[in-house]
PDB file of C-alpha atoms in Angstrom:
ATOM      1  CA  UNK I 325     -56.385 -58.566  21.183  1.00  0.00           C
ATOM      2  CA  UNK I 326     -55.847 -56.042  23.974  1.00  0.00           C
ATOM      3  CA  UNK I 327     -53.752 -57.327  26.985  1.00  0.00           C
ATOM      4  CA  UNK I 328     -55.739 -58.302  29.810  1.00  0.00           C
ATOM      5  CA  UNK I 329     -55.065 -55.571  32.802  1.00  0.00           C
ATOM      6  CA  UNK I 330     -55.542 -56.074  36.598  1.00  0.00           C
ATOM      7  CA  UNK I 331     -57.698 -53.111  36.801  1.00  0.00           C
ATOM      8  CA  UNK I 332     -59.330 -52.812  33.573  1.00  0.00           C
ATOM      9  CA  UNK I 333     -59.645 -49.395  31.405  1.00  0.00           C
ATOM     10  CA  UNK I 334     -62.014 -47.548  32.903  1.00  0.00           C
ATOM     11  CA  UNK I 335     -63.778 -49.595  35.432  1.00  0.00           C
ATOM     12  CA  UNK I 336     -63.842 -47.150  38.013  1.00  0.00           C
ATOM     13  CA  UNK I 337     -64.042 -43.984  35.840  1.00  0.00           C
ATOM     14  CA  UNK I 338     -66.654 -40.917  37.192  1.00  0.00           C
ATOM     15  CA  UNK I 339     -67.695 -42.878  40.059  1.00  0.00           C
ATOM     16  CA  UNK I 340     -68.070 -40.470  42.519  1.00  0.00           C
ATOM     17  CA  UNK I 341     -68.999 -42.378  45.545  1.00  0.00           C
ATOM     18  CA  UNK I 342     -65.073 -43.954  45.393  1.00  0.00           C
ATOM     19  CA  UNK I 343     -63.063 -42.063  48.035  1.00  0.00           C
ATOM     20  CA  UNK I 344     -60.721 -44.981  48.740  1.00  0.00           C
ATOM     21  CA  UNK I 345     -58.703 -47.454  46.009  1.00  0.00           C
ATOM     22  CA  UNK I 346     -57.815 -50.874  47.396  1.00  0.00           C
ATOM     23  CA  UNK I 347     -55.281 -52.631  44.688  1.00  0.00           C
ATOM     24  CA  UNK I 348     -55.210 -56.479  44.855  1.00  0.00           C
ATOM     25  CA  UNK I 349     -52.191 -58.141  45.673  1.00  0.00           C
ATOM     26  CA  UNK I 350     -49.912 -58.709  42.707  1.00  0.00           C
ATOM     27  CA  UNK I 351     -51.328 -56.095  41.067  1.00  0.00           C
ATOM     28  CA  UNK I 352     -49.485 -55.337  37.890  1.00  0.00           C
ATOM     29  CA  UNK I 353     -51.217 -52.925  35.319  1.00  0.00           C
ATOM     30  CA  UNK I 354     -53.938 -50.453  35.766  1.00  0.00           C
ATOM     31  CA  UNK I 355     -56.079 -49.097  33.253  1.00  0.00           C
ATOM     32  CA  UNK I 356     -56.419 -46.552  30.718  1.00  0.00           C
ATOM     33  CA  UNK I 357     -58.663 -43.557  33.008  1.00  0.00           C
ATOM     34  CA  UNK I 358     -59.161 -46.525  35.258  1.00  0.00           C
ATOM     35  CA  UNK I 359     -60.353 -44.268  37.983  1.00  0.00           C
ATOM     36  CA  UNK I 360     -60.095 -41.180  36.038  1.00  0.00           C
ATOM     37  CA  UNK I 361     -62.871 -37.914  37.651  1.00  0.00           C
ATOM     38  CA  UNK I 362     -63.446 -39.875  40.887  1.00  0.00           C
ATOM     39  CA  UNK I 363     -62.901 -38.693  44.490  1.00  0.00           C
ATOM     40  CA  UNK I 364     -59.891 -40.495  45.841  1.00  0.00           C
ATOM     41  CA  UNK I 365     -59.052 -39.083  49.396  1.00  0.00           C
ATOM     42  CA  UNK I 366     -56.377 -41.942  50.766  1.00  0.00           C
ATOM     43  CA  UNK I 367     -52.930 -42.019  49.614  1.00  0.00           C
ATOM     44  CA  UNK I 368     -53.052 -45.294  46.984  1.00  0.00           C
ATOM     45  CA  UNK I 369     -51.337 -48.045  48.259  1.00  0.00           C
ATOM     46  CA  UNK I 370     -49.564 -49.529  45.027  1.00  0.00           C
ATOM     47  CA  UNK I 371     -48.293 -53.037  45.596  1.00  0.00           C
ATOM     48  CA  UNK I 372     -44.438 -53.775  44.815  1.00  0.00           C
ATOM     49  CA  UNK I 373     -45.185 -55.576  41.486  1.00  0.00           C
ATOM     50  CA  UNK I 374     -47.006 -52.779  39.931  1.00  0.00           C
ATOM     51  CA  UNK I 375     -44.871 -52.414  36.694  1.00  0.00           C
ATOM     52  CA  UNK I 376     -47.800 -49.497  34.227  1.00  0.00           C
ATOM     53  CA  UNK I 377     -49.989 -47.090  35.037  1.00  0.00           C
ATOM     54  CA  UNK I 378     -52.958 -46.725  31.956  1.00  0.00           C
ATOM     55  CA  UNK I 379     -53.197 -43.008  30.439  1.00  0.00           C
ATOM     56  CA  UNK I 380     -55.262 -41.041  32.886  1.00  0.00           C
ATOM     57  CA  UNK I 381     -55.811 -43.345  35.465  1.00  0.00           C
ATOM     58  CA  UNK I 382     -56.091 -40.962  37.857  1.00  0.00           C
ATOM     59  CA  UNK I 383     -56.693 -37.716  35.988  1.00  0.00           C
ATOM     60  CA  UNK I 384     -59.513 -35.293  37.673  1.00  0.00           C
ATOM     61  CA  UNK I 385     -59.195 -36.507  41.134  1.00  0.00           C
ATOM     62  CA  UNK I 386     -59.205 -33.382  42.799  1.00  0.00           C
ATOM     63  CA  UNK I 387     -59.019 -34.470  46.433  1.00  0.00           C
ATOM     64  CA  UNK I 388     -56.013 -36.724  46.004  1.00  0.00           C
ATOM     65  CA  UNK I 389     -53.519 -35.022  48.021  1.00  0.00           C
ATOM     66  CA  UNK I 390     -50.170 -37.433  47.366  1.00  0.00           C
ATOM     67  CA  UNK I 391     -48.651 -40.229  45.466  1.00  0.00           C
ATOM     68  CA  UNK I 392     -46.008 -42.921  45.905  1.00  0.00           C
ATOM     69  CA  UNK I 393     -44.216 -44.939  43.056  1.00  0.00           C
ATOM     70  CA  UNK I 394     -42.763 -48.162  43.924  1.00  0.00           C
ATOM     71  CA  UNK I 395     -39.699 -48.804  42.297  1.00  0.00           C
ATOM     72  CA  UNK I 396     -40.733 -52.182  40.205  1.00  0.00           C
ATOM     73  CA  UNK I 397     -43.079 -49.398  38.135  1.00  0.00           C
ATOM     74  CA  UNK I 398     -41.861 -49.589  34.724  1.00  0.00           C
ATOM     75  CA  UNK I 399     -44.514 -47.033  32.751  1.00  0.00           C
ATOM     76  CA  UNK I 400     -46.826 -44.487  33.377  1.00  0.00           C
ATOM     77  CA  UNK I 401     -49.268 -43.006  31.103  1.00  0.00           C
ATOM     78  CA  UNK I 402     -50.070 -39.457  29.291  1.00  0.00           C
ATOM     79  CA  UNK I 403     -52.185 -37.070  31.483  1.00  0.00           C
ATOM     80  CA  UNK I 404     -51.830 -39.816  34.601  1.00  0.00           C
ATOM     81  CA  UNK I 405     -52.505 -37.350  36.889  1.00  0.00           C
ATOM     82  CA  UNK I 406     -53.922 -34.334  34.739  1.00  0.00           C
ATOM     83  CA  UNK I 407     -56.195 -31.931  36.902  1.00  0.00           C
ATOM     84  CA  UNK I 408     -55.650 -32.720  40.463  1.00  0.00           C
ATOM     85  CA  UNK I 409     -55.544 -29.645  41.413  1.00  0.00           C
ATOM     86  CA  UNK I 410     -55.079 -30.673  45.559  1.00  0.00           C
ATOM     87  CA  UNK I 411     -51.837 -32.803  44.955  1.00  0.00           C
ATOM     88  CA  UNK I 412     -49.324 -31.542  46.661  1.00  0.00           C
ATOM     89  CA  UNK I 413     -46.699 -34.612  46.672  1.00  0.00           C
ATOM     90  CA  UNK I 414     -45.379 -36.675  43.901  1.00  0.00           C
ATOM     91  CA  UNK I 415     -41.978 -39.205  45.214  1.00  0.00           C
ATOM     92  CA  UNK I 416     -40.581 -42.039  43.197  1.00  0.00           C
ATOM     93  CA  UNK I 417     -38.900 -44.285  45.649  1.00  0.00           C
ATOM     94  CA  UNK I 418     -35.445 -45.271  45.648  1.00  0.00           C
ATOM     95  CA  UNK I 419     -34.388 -48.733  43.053  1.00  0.00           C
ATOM     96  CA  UNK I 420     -37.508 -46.795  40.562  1.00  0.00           C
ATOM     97  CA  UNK I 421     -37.508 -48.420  37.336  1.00  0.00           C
ATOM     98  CA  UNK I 422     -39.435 -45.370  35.433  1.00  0.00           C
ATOM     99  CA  UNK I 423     -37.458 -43.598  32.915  1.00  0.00           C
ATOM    100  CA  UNK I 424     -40.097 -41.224  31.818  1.00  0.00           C
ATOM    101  CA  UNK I 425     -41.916 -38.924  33.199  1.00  0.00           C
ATOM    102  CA  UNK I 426     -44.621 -38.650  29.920  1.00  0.00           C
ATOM    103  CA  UNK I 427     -46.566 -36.107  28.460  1.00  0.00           C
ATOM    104  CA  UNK I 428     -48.867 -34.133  30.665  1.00  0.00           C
ATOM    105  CA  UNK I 429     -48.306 -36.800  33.949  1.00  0.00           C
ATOM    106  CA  UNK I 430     -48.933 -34.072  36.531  1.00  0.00           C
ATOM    107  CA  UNK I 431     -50.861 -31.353  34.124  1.00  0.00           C
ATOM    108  CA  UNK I 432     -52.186 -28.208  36.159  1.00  0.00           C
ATOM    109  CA  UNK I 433     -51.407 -29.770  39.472  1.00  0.00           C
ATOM    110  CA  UNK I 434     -51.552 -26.548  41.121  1.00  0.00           C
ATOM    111  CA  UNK I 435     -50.753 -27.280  44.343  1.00  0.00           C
ATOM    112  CA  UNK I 436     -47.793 -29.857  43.841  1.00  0.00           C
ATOM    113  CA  UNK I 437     -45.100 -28.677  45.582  1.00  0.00           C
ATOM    114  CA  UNK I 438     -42.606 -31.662  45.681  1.00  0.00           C
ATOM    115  CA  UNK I 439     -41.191 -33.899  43.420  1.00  0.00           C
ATOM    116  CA  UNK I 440     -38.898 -36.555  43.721  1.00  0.00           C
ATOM    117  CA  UNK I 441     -37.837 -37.981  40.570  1.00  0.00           C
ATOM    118  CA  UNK I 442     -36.507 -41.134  39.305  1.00  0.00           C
ATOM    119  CA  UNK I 443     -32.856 -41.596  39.754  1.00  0.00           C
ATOM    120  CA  UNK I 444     -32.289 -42.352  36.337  1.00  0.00           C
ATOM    121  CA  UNK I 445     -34.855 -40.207  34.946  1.00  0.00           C
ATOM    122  CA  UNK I 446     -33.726 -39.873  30.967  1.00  0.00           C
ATOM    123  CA  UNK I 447     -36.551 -37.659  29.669  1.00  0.00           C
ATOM    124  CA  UNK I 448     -39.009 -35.552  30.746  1.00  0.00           C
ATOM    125  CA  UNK I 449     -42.017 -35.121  28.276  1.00  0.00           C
ATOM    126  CA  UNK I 450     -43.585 -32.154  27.003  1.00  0.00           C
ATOM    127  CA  UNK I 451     -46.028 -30.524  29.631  1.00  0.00           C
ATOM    128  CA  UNK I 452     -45.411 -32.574  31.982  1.00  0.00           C
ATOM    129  CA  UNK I 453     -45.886 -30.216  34.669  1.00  0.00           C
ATOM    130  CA  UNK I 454     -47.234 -27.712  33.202  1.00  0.00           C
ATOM    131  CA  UNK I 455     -48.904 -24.955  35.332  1.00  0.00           C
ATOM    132  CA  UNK I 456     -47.775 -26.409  38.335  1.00  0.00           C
ATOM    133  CA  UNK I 457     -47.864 -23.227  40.383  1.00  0.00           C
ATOM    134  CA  UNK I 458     -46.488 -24.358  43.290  1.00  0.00           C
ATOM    135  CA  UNK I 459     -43.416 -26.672  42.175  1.00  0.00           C
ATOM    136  CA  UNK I 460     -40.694 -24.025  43.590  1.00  0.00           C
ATOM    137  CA  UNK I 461     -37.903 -26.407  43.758  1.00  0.00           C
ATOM    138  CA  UNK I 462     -37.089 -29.199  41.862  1.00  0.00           C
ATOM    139  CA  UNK I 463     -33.330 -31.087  41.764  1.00  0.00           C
ATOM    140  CA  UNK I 464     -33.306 -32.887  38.334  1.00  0.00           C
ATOM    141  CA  UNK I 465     -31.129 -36.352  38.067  1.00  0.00           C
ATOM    142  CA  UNK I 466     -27.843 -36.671  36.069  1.00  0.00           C
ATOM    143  CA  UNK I 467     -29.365 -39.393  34.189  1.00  0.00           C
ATOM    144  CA  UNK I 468     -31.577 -36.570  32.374  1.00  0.00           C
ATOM    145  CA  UNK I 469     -30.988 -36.096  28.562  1.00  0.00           C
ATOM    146  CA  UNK I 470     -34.297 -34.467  27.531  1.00  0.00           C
ATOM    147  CA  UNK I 471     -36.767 -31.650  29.088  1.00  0.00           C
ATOM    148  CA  UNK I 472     -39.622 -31.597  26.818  1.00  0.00           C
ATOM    149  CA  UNK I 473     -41.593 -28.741  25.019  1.00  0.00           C
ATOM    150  CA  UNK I 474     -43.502 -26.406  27.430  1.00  0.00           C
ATOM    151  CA  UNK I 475     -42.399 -29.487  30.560  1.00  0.00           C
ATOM    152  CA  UNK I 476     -42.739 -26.543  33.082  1.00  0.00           C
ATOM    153  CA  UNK I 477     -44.197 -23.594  31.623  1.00  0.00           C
ATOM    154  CA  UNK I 478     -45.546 -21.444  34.316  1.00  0.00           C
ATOM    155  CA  UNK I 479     -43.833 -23.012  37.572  1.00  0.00           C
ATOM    156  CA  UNK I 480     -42.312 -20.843  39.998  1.00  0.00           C
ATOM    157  CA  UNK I 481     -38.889 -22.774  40.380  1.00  0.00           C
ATOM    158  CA  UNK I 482     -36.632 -20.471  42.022  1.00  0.00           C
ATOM    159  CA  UNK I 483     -33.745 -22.102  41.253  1.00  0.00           C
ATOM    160  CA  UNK I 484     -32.264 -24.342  38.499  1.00  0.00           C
ATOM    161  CA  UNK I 485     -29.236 -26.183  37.780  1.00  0.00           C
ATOM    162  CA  UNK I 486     -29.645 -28.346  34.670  1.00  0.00           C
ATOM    163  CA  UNK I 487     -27.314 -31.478  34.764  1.00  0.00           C
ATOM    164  CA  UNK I 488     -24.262 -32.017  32.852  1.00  0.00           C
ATOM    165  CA  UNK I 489     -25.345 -34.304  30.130  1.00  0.00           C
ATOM    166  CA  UNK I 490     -28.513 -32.902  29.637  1.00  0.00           C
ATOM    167  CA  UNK I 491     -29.005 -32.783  25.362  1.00  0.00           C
ATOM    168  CA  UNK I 492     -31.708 -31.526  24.436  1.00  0.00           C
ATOM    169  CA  UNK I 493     -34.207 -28.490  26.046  1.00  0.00           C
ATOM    170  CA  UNK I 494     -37.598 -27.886  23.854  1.00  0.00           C
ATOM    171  CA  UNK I 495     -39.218 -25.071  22.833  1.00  0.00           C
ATOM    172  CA  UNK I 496     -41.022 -22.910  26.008  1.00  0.00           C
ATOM    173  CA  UNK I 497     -39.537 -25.478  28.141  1.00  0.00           C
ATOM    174  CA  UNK I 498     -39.263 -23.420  31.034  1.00  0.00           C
ATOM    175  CA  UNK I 499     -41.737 -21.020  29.757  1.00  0.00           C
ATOM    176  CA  UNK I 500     -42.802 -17.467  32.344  1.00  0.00           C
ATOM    177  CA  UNK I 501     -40.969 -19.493  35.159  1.00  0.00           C
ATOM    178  CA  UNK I 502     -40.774 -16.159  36.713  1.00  0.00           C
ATOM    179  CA  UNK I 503     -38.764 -16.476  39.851  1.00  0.00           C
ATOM    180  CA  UNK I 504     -35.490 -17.683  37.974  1.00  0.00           C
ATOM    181  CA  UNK I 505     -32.671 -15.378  38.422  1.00  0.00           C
ATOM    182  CA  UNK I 506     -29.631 -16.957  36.797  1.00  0.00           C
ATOM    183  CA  UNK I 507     -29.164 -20.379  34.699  1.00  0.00           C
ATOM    184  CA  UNK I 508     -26.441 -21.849  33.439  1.00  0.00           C
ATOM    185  CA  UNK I 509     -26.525 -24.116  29.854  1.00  0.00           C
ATOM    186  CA  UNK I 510     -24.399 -27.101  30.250  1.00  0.00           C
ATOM    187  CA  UNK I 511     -22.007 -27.377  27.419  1.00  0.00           C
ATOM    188  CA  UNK I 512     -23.959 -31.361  26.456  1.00  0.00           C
ATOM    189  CA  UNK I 513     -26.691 -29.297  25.191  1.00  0.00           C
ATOM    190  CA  UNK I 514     -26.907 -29.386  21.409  1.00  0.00           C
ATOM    191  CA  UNK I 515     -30.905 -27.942  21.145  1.00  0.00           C
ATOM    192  CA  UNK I 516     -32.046 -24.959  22.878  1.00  0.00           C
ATOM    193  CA  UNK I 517     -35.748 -24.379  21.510  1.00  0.00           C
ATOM    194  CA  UNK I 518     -37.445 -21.088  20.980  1.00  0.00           C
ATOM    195  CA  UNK I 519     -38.528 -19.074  23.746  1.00  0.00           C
ATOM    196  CA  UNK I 520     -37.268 -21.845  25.804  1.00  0.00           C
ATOM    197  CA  UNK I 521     -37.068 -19.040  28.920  1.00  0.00           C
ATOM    198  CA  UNK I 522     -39.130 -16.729  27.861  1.00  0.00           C
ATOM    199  CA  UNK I 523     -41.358 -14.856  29.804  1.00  0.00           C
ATOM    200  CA  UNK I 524     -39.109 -15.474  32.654  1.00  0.00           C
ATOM    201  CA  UNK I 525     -39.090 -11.761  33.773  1.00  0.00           C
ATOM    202  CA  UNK I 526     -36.983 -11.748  37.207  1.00  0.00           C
ATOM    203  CA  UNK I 527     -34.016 -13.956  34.799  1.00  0.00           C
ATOM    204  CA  UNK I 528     -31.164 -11.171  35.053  1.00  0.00           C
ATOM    205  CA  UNK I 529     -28.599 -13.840  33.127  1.00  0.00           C
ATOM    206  CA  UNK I 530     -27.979 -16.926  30.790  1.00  0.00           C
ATOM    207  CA  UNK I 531     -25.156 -18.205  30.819  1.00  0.00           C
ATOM    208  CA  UNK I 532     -24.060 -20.476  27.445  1.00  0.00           C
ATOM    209  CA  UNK I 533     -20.385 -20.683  27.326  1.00  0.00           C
ATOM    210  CA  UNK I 534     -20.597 -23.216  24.063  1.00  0.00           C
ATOM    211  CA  UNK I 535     -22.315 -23.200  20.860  1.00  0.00           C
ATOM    212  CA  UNK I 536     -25.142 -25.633  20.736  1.00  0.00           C
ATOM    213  CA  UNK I 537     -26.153 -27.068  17.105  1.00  0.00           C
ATOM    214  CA  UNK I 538     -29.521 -25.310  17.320  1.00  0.00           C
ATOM    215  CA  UNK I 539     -30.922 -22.546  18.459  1.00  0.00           C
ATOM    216  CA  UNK I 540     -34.245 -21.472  18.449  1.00  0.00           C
ATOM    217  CA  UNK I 541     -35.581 -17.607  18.600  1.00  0.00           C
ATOM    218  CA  UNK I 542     -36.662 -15.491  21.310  1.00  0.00           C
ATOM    219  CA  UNK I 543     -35.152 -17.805  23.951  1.00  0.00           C
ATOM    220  CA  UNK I 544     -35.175 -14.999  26.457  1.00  0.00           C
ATOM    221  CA  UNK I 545     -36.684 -11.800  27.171  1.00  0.00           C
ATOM    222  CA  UNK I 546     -35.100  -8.587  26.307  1.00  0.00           C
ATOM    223  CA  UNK I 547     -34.051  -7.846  29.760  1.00  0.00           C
ATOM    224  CA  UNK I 548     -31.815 -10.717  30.323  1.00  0.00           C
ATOM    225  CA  UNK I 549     -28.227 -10.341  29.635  1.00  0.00           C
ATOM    226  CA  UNK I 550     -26.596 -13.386  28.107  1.00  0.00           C
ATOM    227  CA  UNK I 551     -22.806 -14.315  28.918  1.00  0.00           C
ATOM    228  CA  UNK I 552     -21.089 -16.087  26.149  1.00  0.00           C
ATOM    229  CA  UNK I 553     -17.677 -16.052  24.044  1.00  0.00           C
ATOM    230  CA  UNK I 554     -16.978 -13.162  22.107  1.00  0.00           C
ATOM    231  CA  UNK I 555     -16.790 -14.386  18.409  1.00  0.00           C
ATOM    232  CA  UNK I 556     -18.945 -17.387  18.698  1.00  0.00           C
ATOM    233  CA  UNK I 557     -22.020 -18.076  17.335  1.00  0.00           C
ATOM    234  CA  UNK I 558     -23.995 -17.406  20.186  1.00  0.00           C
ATOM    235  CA  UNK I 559     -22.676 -13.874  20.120  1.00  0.00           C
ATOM    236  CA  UNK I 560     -23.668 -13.525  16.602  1.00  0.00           C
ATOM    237  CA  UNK I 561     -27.350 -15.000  17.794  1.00  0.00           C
ATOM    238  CA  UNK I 562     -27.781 -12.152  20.125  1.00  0.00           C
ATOM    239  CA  UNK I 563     -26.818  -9.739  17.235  1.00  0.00           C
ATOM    240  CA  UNK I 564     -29.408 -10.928  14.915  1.00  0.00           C
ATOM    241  CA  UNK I 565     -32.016 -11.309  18.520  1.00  0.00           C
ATOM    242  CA  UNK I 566     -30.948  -7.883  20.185  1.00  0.00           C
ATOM    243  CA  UNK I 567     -30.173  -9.253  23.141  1.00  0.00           C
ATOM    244  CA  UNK I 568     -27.987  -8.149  25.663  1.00  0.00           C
ATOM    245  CA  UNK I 569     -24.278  -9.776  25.912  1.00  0.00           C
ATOM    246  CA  UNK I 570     -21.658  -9.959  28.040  1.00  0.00           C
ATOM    247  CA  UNK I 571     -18.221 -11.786  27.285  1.00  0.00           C
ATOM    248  CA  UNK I 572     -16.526 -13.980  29.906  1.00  0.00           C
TER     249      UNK I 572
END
C-alpha cells in the first residue's frame, strides 16, 4: 500500500488555470508531478513541517520565478523542478535537513542564476543542473563528497573551487562549462571521470597535485595545460592523453 501524501500524486498535474499553490498547514509530503505542467506565478509558501517533495512536482512550470526550502525538508524528488525555464532563484534556508540535491532537480532551468545549497550538502546527482545557462556562480559546501555525472554540463560558472573532501567527480561533470579559467583537484579526490572538463574551452589549467585511483579519458581539452608531479601517474596520463604538462 502506497503511503498516504498531503497532496496526492498528481492531483494538480496540467491544470492550467492554477497560477497560485496554497499548502495546508502541517503539510508534510507532496506528490509525485503533483502540480507538474501548470502555471504557478507566486513564490510557494512551504510550511515548516514539509519533510519530501514527490518526483516532478513542479516540473514544466515555466512561470515560476523562485523557490524556498525550509529546513525540516528531508527529500526531494528526480526532475523536481525539470523545465522551468523562468526560475531564476533556488535557496535552501539555514538548519536544511536535505542532503541531496537528486537527479535532474533543476534540469534546463535556464534562467537560474542563484543557488544556495544545503549546508551539509553530501552529493550532488547526475544532471542536476544541467543546462542551466545562467548559474555563473555557485560556492559548493564542505560537506560535499560527490558531483554527479554531467551535474552541470553546460553552465557558465566562472569560477570554481571544489572543497577539500570532495571524493568523487563523474564523468562530464562539469561538461563545456566554458567560462572556467583555472581549477584546482583537491587531493580527497579518488575518481575523476572522463571528459569530466571537457569542452571547457577558456580552461587555460588543471591543477592535480596527487594521483587519484581513477582516471577517466579525455578529461580536458587539448588546450589546457595540466600541472602535476613529474614522475607520477598523472604525468604518465598526459603521456598516453597528449596533453600538455607542467611540473610544480
Amino acid at each position: 500500500m502506497q503511503p498516504r501524501r498531503d497532496i496526492e500524486d498528481y492531483c494538480y498535474k496540467g491544470n492550467r488555470k492554477r497560477k497560485e499553490v496554497i499548502l495546508p498547514p502541517g503539510c508534510k509530503t507532496i506528490g509525485r508531478e503533483a502540480y507538474a505542467n501548470s502555471q504557478i506565478r507566486k513564490p510557494v509558501m512551504f510550511p515548516k513541517t514539509l519533510e519530501e517533495i514527490g518526483e516532478g512536482a513542479f516540473a514544466e512550470n515555466r512561470s515560476l520565478r523562485e523557490v524556498t526550502f525550509p529546513a525540516s525538508l528531508e527529500t526531494i524528488g528526480a526532475y523536481c523542478y525539470k523545465n522551468c525555464t523562468a526560475l531564476e532563484k533556488a535557496e535552501f534556508k539555514t538548519g536544511s535537513k536535505c542532503h541531496r540535491i537528486p537527479e535532474g532537480c533543476f534540469y534546463s532551468c535556464l534562467q537560474l542564476n542563484s543557488i544556495v545549497f544545503p549546508k551539509n550538502l553530501r552529493i550532488i546527482q547526475k544532471r542536476a543542473f544541467y543546462r542551466c545557462k545562467e548559474l555563473k556562480e555557485i560556492t559548493l559546501p564542505d560537506t560535499l563528497t560527490k558531483i554527479g555525472a554531467e551535474a552541470f554540463y553546460f553552465c557558465p560558472i566562472e569560477t570554481l573551487e571544489l572543497p577539500e573532501g570532495l571524493q568523487k567527480l563523474d564523468h562530464k561533470a562539469f561538461f563545456g562549462c566554458k567560462r572556467l579559467k583555472n581549477v584546482y583537484i583537491p587531493e580527497s579526490v579518488t575518481y575523476l571521470g572522463e571528459e569530466a572538463f571537457h569542452g571547457c574551452n577558456w580552461l587555460e589549467y588543471l591543477e592535480i597535485h596527487h594521483d587519484p585511483k581513477y582516471i577517466g579519458d579525455r578529461i580536458v581539452n587539448k588546450s589546457c595545460t595540466i600541472r602535476c608531479k613529474k614522475g607520477s601517474k598523472i604525468d604518465a596520463y598526459c603521456e598516453v592523453q597528449g596533453l600538455q604538462r607542467e611540473y610544480i
